[in-house]
PDB file of C-alpha atoms in Angstrom:
ATOM      1  CA  MET A 330      -0.115  37.040  62.443  1.00 83.00           C
ATOM      2  CA  PRO A 331       0.549  35.526  59.009  1.00 92.00           C
ATOM      3  CA  THR A 332       1.025  31.844  58.308  1.00 95.00           C
ATOM      4  CA  LEU A 333       3.786  30.440  56.096  1.00 97.00           C
ATOM      5  CA  LEU A 334       3.450  27.012  54.498  1.00 98.00           C
ATOM      6  CA  HIS A 335       6.962  25.646  53.905  1.00 98.00           C
ATOM      7  CA  VAL A 336       7.332  22.534  51.741  1.00 98.00           C
ATOM      8  CA  ASP A 337      10.729  20.851  51.163  1.00 98.00           C
ATOM      9  CA  SER A 338      11.269  17.995  48.707  1.00 98.00           C
ATOM     10  CA  SER A 339      15.030  17.518  48.347  1.00 97.00           C
ATOM     11  CA  VAL A 340      16.305  14.039  49.157  1.00 97.00           C
ATOM     12  CA  TRP A 341      19.451  15.613  50.642  1.00 96.00           C
ATOM     13  CA  PRO A 342      19.385  16.904  54.232  1.00 94.00           C
ATOM     14  CA  GLY A 343      20.419  20.307  55.541  1.00 93.00           C
ATOM     15  CA  SER A 344      23.277  22.143  53.885  1.00 91.00           C
ATOM     16  CA  ALA A 345      23.842  19.258  51.443  1.00 93.00           C
ATOM     17  CA  SER A 346      20.790  20.567  49.599  1.00 97.00           C
ATOM     18  CA  ALA A 347      20.861  23.882  47.748  1.00 97.00           C
ATOM     19  CA  SER A 348      17.074  24.186  47.743  1.00 98.00           C
ATOM     20  CA  ARG A 349      16.881  23.571  51.495  1.00 98.00           C
ATOM     21  CA  THR A 350      19.675  26.042  52.197  1.00 98.00           C
ATOM     22  CA  VAL A 351      18.023  28.840  50.238  1.00 98.00           C
ATOM     23  CA  ALA A 352      14.542  28.019  51.550  1.00 98.00           C
ATOM     24  CA  ASP A 353      15.920  28.047  55.093  1.00 98.00           C
ATOM     25  CA  ALA A 354      17.346  31.526  54.473  1.00 98.00           C
ATOM     26  CA  PHE A 355      13.902  32.710  53.344  1.00 98.00           C
ATOM     27  CA  ARG A 356      12.227  31.122  56.356  1.00 97.00           C
ATOM     28  CA  LYS A 357      14.777  32.576  58.804  1.00 97.00           C
ATOM     29  CA  THR A 358      14.137  36.091  57.524  1.00 97.00           C
ATOM     30  CA  TRP A 359      10.383  35.492  57.523  1.00 96.00           C
ATOM     31  CA  GLU A 360      10.449  34.340  61.153  1.00 95.00           C
ATOM     32  CA  GLU A 361      12.582  37.316  62.149  1.00 95.00           C
ATOM     33  CA  GLN A 362       9.952  39.607  60.660  1.00 92.00           C
ATOM     34  CA  HIS A 363       7.052  37.623  62.153  1.00 89.00           C
ATOM     35  CA  PRO A 364       8.295  36.048  65.415  1.00 90.00           C
ATOM     36  CA  ASP A 365       4.721  35.395  66.527  1.00 89.00           C
ATOM     37  CA  GLY A 366       3.630  33.979  63.202  1.00 90.00           C
ATOM     38  CA  THR A 367       2.875  30.367  62.302  1.00 94.00           C
ATOM     39  CA  VAL A 368       4.967  28.097  60.087  1.00 96.00           C
ATOM     40  CA  ILE A 369       3.453  24.883  58.768  1.00 98.00           C
ATOM     41  CA  TYR A 370       6.343  22.693  57.662  1.00 98.00           C
ATOM     42  CA  ARG A 371       6.229  19.606  55.465  1.00 98.00           C
ATOM     43  CA  ASP A 372       9.405  17.697  54.660  1.00 98.00           C
ATOM     44  CA  LEU A 373       8.275  15.433  51.846  1.00 98.00           C
ATOM     45  CA  ALA A 374      11.534  13.487  51.845  1.00 97.00           C
ATOM     46  CA  VAL A 375      11.175  12.548  55.517  1.00 97.00           C
ATOM     47  CA  ASN A 376       7.382  12.245  55.595  1.00 97.00           C
ATOM     48  CA  PRO A 377       6.107  11.785  52.040  1.00 97.00           C
ATOM     49  CA  VAL A 378       2.408  12.067  51.337  1.00 97.00           C
ATOM     50  CA  PRO A 379       0.732   9.167  49.513  1.00 94.00           C
ATOM     51  CA  HIS A 380       0.647   9.234  45.747  1.00 95.00           C
ATOM     52  CA  LEU A 381      -2.871   9.846  44.513  1.00 95.00           C
ATOM     53  CA  ASP A 382      -4.614   6.549  43.814  1.00 95.00           C
ATOM     54  CA  ALA A 383      -8.027   5.563  42.513  1.00 96.00           C
ATOM     55  CA  VAL A 384      -9.589   5.719  45.971  1.00 96.00           C
ATOM     56  CA  GLY A 385      -8.419   9.253  46.708  1.00 94.00           C
ATOM     57  CA  ALA A 386      -9.066  10.492  43.175  1.00 95.00           C
ATOM     58  CA  SER A 387     -12.600   9.100  42.996  1.00 94.00           C
ATOM     59  CA  ALA A 388     -13.395  10.592  46.409  1.00 94.00           C
ATOM     60  CA  GLY A 389     -12.631  14.027  45.011  1.00 93.00           C
ATOM     61  CA  PHE A 390     -15.393  13.686  42.414  1.00 92.00           C
ATOM     62  CA  ALA A 391     -18.036  12.084  44.636  1.00 93.00           C
ATOM     63  CA  ASP A 392     -20.484  13.457  47.166  1.00 92.00           C
ATOM     64  CA  PRO A 393     -18.856  12.974  50.608  1.00 92.00           C
ATOM     65  CA  ALA A 394     -22.135  11.465  51.792  1.00 93.00           C
ATOM     66  CA  THR A 395     -21.567   8.571  49.379  1.00 95.00           C
ATOM     67  CA  HIS A 396     -17.929   7.910  50.325  1.00 96.00           C
ATOM     68  CA  SER A 397     -16.917   4.418  51.294  1.00 95.00           C
ATOM     69  CA  PRO A 398     -14.840   4.165  54.492  1.00 94.00           C
ATOM     70  CA  GLU A 399     -11.703   3.938  52.330  1.00 95.00           C
ATOM     71  CA  GLN A 400     -12.693   7.007  50.315  1.00 96.00           C
ATOM     72  CA  ALA A 401     -13.539   8.956  53.465  1.00 96.00           C
ATOM     73  CA  ALA A 402     -10.118   8.214  54.971  1.00 95.00           C
ATOM     74  CA  ALA A 403      -8.260   9.120  51.775  1.00 95.00           C
ATOM     75  CA  PHE A 404     -10.300  12.304  51.289  1.00 95.00           C
ATOM     76  CA  ALA A 405      -9.691  13.373  54.881  1.00 95.00           C
ATOM     77  CA  GLU A 406      -5.955  13.234  54.212  1.00 95.00           C
ATOM     78  CA  ARG A 407      -6.390  15.278  51.032  1.00 96.00           C
ATOM     79  CA  LEU A 408      -8.463  17.868  52.895  1.00 96.00           C
ATOM     80  CA  LYS A 409      -5.774  18.258  55.542  1.00 97.00           C
ATOM     81  CA  LEU A 410      -3.213  19.171  52.876  1.00 98.00           C
ATOM     82  CA  ILE A 411      -5.682  21.382  51.034  1.00 98.00           C
ATOM     83  CA  GLU A 412      -6.614  23.282  54.182  1.00 98.00           C
ATOM     84  CA  GLU A 413      -2.939  23.901  54.966  1.00 98.00           C
ATOM     85  CA  LEU A 414      -2.602  25.533  51.549  1.00 98.00           C
ATOM     86  CA  GLU A 415      -5.801  27.543  51.954  1.00 98.00           C
ATOM     87  CA  GLN A 416      -4.827  28.783  55.432  1.00 97.00           C
ATOM     88  CA  ALA A 417      -1.392  29.969  54.334  1.00 97.00           C
ATOM     89  CA  ASP A 418      -0.735  33.645  53.728  1.00 96.00           C
ATOM     90  CA  ALA A 419       2.437  32.711  51.843  1.00 97.00           C
ATOM     91  CA  VAL A 420       3.894  29.475  50.510  1.00 98.00           C
ATOM     92  CA  LEU A 421       7.550  28.449  50.212  1.00 98.00           C
ATOM     93  CA  ILE A 422       8.469  25.405  48.104  1.00 98.00           C
ATOM     94  CA  GLY A 423      11.863  23.778  47.663  1.00 98.00           C
ATOM     95  CA  ALA A 424      11.799  22.197  44.199  1.00 98.00           C
ATOM     96  CA  PRO A 425      15.165  20.802  43.090  1.00 98.00           C
ATOM     97  CA  MET A 426      15.470  19.524  39.530  1.00 98.00           C
ATOM     98  CA  TYR A 427      15.772  15.746  39.326  1.00 97.00           C
ATOM     99  CA  ASN A 428      16.121  14.267  35.836  1.00 95.00           C
ATOM    100  CA  PHE A 429      14.757  17.478  34.278  1.00 95.00           C
ATOM    101  CA  SER A 430      11.648  17.520  36.514  1.00 96.00           C
ATOM    102  CA  ILE A 431      10.507  17.883  40.131  1.00 98.00           C
ATOM    103  CA  PRO A 432      10.874  15.163  42.807  1.00 98.00           C
ATOM    104  CA  SER A 433       8.088  12.590  42.758  1.00 97.00           C
ATOM    105  CA  THR A 434       7.294  13.460  46.375  1.00 98.00           C
ATOM    106  CA  LEU A 435       6.479  17.036  45.377  1.00 98.00           C
ATOM    107  CA  LYS A 436       4.353  15.799  42.476  1.00 98.00           C
ATOM    108  CA  ALA A 437       2.464  13.592  44.943  1.00 98.00           C
ATOM    109  CA  TRP A 438       1.775  16.592  47.204  1.00 98.00           C
ATOM    110  CA  LEU A 439       0.585  18.654  44.249  1.00 98.00           C
ATOM    111  CA  ASP A 440      -1.729  15.877  43.052  1.00 97.00           C
ATOM    112  CA  GLN A 441      -3.241  15.703  46.536  1.00 97.00           C
ATOM    113  CA  VAL A 442      -3.895  19.454  46.882  1.00 98.00           C
ATOM    114  CA  ILE A 443      -5.273  19.960  43.376  1.00 97.00           C
ATOM    115  CA  LEU A 444      -9.028  19.493  43.668  1.00 97.00           C
ATOM    116  CA  MET A 445     -11.226  20.677  40.822  1.00 95.00           C
ATOM    117  CA  GLY A 446     -14.031  22.884  42.062  1.00 95.00           C
ATOM    118  CA  ARG A 447     -12.060  23.918  45.119  1.00 96.00           C
ATOM    119  CA  THR A 448      -8.339  24.667  44.764  1.00 98.00           C
ATOM    120  CA  ALA A 449      -8.559  24.519  40.965  1.00 97.00           C
ATOM    121  CA  GLY A 450     -11.231  25.636  38.529  1.00 94.00           C
ATOM    122  CA  GLU A 451     -12.966  28.951  37.960  1.00 93.00           C
ATOM    123  CA  THR A 452     -12.487  30.254  41.513  1.00 96.00           C
ATOM    124  CA  PRO A 453      -9.402  28.642  43.107  1.00 97.00           C
ATOM    125  CA  SER A 454      -9.693  28.768  46.893  1.00 97.00           C
ATOM    126  CA  ALA A 455      -6.089  29.938  47.417  1.00 98.00           C
ATOM    127  CA  LYS A 456      -6.075  32.371  44.499  1.00 97.00           C
ATOM    128  CA  GLY A 457      -3.582  35.212  44.867  1.00 97.00           C
ATOM    129  CA  THR A 458      -1.513  33.602  47.614  1.00 98.00           C
ATOM    130  CA  PRO A 459       2.171  34.375  46.997  1.00 98.00           C
ATOM    131  CA  VAL A 460       4.315  31.288  46.478  1.00 98.00           C
ATOM    132  CA  THR A 461       8.104  31.379  46.322  1.00 98.00           C
ATOM    133  CA  VAL A 462       9.694  28.393  44.610  1.00 98.00           C
ATOM    134  CA  VAL A 463      13.383  27.615  45.142  1.00 98.00           C
ATOM    135  CA  ALA A 464      14.122  25.801  41.878  1.00 98.00           C
ATOM    136  CA  SER A 465      17.691  24.574  42.286  1.00 98.00           C
ATOM    137  CA  ARG A 466      19.492  22.637  39.575  1.00 97.00           C
ATOM    138  CA  GLY A 467      22.902  21.065  39.040  1.00 97.00           C
ATOM    139  CA  GLY A 468      23.538  22.756  35.706  1.00 96.00           C
ATOM    140  CA  SER A 469      22.149  25.777  33.932  1.00 96.00           C
ATOM    141  CA  TYR A 470      18.913  25.779  31.972  1.00 96.00           C
ATOM    142  CA  ALA A 471      18.688  29.543  31.599  1.00 93.00           C
ATOM    143  CA  PRO A 472      17.594  31.192  28.336  1.00 93.00           C
ATOM    144  CA  GLY A 473      20.345  30.936  25.746  1.00 94.00           C
ATOM    145  CA  THR A 474      22.074  27.929  27.322  1.00 94.00           C
ATOM    146  CA  PRO A 475      22.367  24.584  25.493  1.00 93.00           C
ATOM    147  CA  ARG A 476      19.989  22.929  27.948  1.00 94.00           C
ATOM    148  CA  GLU A 477      17.281  25.567  27.844  1.00 94.00           C
ATOM    149  CA  PRO A 478      14.900  23.176  26.000  1.00 94.00           C
ATOM    150  CA  PHE A 479      15.109  20.779  28.964  1.00 94.00           C
ATOM    151  CA  GLU A 480      13.811  23.288  31.521  1.00 95.00           C
ATOM    152  CA  TYR A 481      10.631  21.612  32.730  1.00 95.00           C
ATOM    153  CA  VAL A 482      10.602  22.670  36.376  1.00 97.00           C
ATOM    154  CA  GLN A 483       9.819  26.385  36.137  1.00 97.00           C
ATOM    155  CA  ASN A 484       7.629  25.995  33.065  1.00 94.00           C
ATOM    156  CA  TYR A 485       5.595  23.240  34.710  1.00 97.00           C
ATOM    157  CA  LEU A 486       5.249  24.871  38.123  1.00 98.00           C
ATOM    158  CA  ARG A 487       4.448  28.281  36.645  1.00 97.00           C
ATOM    159  CA  ASP A 488       1.503  26.787  34.765  1.00 96.00           C
ATOM    160  CA  LEU A 489       0.342  24.508  37.567  1.00 97.00           C
ATOM    161  CA  LEU A 490       0.748  26.864  40.518  1.00 98.00           C
ATOM    162  CA  GLY A 491      -0.014  30.067  38.661  1.00 97.00           C
ATOM    163  CA  THR A 492      -2.586  29.161  36.028  1.00 96.00           C
ATOM    164  CA  MET A 493      -4.279  26.154  37.625  1.00 97.00           C
ATOM    165  CA  LEU A 494      -4.200  27.105  41.320  1.00 98.00           C
ATOM    166  CA  GLY A 495      -4.194  30.865  40.763  1.00 98.00           C
ATOM    167  CA  LEU A 496      -1.206  31.494  43.021  1.00 98.00           C
ATOM    168  CA  ASP A 497       1.178  34.432  42.631  1.00 98.00           C
ATOM    169  CA  VAL A 498       4.378  32.593  41.629  1.00 98.00           C
ATOM    170  CA  ASP A 499       7.953  33.810  42.091  1.00 98.00           C
ATOM    171  CA  PHE A 500      11.116  31.772  41.448  1.00 98.00           C
ATOM    172  CA  ILE A 501      14.563  31.790  43.034  1.00 98.00           C
ATOM    173  CA  VAL A 502      16.999  29.723  40.967  1.00 98.00           C
ATOM    174  CA  PRO A 503      20.338  28.597  42.435  1.00 98.00           C
ATOM    175  CA  GLU A 504      22.048  26.826  39.553  1.00 97.00           C
ATOM    176  CA  LEU A 505      25.282  24.994  38.721  1.00 97.00           C
ATOM    177  CA  THR A 506      25.100  23.305  42.126  1.00 97.00           C
ATOM    178  CA  LEU A 507      27.136  20.324  40.876  1.00 96.00           C
ATOM    179  CA  ALA A 508      30.142  22.446  39.910  1.00 96.00           C
ATOM    180  CA  HIS A 509      31.979  21.744  43.164  1.00 93.00           C
ATOM    181  CA  THR A 510      31.672  17.964  42.864  1.00 94.00           C
ATOM    182  CA  THR A 511      31.900  17.454  39.090  1.00 96.00           C
ATOM    183  CA  PRO A 512      35.445  17.785  37.707  1.00 96.00           C
ATOM    184  CA  ALA A 513      34.203  18.640  34.218  1.00 95.00           C
ATOM    185  CA  MET A 514      32.370  21.651  35.700  1.00 96.00           C
ATOM    186  CA  SER A 515      35.232  22.978  37.835  1.00 96.00           C
ATOM    187  CA  GLU A 516      35.683  26.081  35.703  1.00 96.00           C
ATOM    188  CA  LEU A 517      32.077  26.993  36.503  1.00 96.00           C
ATOM    189  CA  ILE A 518      32.658  27.144  40.272  1.00 97.00           C
ATOM    190  CA  PRO A 519      32.846  30.981  40.332  1.00 97.00           C
ATOM    191  CA  LEU A 520      29.510  31.155  38.502  1.00 97.00           C
ATOM    192  CA  ALA A 521      28.038  28.608  40.892  1.00 97.00           C
ATOM    193  CA  GLU A 522      29.185  30.653  43.878  1.00 97.00           C
ATOM    194  CA  ALA A 523      27.718  33.804  42.363  1.00 97.00           C
ATOM    195  CA  SER A 524      24.416  32.023  41.725  1.00 97.00           C
ATOM    196  CA  ARG A 525      24.283  30.743  45.304  1.00 97.00           C
ATOM    197  CA  THR A 526      25.029  34.194  46.704  1.00 98.00           C
ATOM    198  CA  LYS A 527      22.344  35.786  44.552  1.00 98.00           C
ATOM    199  CA  ALA A 528      19.820  33.106  45.518  1.00 98.00           C
ATOM    200  CA  LEU A 529      20.429  33.716  49.232  1.00 98.00           C
ATOM    201  CA  GLU A 530      20.129  37.475  48.697  1.00 98.00           C
ATOM    202  CA  ASP A 531      16.928  36.990  46.703  1.00 98.00           C
ATOM    203  CA  ALA A 532      15.488  34.769  49.430  1.00 98.00           C
ATOM    204  CA  ASP A 533      16.181  37.394  52.083  1.00 97.00           C
ATOM    205  CA  ALA A 534      14.738  40.182  49.930  1.00 97.00           C
ATOM    206  CA  ARG A 535      11.646  38.209  48.961  1.00 97.00           C
ATOM    207  CA  ALA A 536      10.900  37.263  52.570  1.00 96.00           C
ATOM    208  CA  LYS A 537      11.261  40.884  53.680  1.00 95.00           C
ATOM    209  CA  GLU A 538       9.068  42.107  50.820  1.00 95.00           C
ATOM    210  CA  LEU A 539       6.293  39.679  51.716  1.00 94.00           C
ATOM    211  CA  ALA A 540       6.640  40.394  55.421  1.00 87.00           C
ATOM    212  CA  ALA A 541       6.258  44.098  54.731  1.00 87.00           C
ATOM    213  CA  ARG A 542       3.200  43.428  52.589  1.00 86.00           C
ATOM    214  CA  PHE A 543       1.440  41.548  55.363  1.00 79.00           C
ATOM    215  CA  SER A 544       2.462  44.099  57.967  1.00 74.00           C
ATOM    216  CA  ALA A 545       0.937  46.827  55.809  1.00 65.00           C
ATOM    217  CA  ASP A 546      -2.246  44.798  55.327  1.00 65.00           C
ATOM    218  CA  ALA A 547      -2.568  44.411  59.100  1.00 60.00           C
ATOM    219  CA  ALA A 548      -2.038  48.113  59.769  1.00 53.00           C
TER     220      ALA A 548
END
């Protein structure tokens, strides 16, 4: 049965987070389609991974036989995260926009799993794995909007996940999530509701599409 790697990074818990809500909808549908499957879950807000430091970075470029005890420990932690990515048949990432970019906890996870010569380089070890990114944001950064030039989440993750790691990237984008709590955005509440509804529908459809793909592969 297929394995789903689910990574959340919102600082807000449960339904207070748009990215978690939509990712949970995807995961619920996925688990309904694959009740005997495996889900590897990482909540980076609750249990953040270490930011990459000189010890962990240098270990990635050195022969493991030459690792110091500190390098060996740091590299073992990196390998655990890398192997979770490599073992996954599909990946689900909650990536809310904070200050025009992704949460630092998600950046830390990415820095840990990117290893040149293994997950990145000429033959990325997880190449072709489908990854669904729930890229929620408080406003709108869609093409044609005033803030389009500040859209760094999708552009960054498309290049990093798709080009560098070779993953098959798909985005679900619930936007205008601050409309309900920001008086100046109150007139945008209907658009925010429509965006949320579409995001939940897209999550359900994407999970079913991937589930069907893996079912067909197993047949």
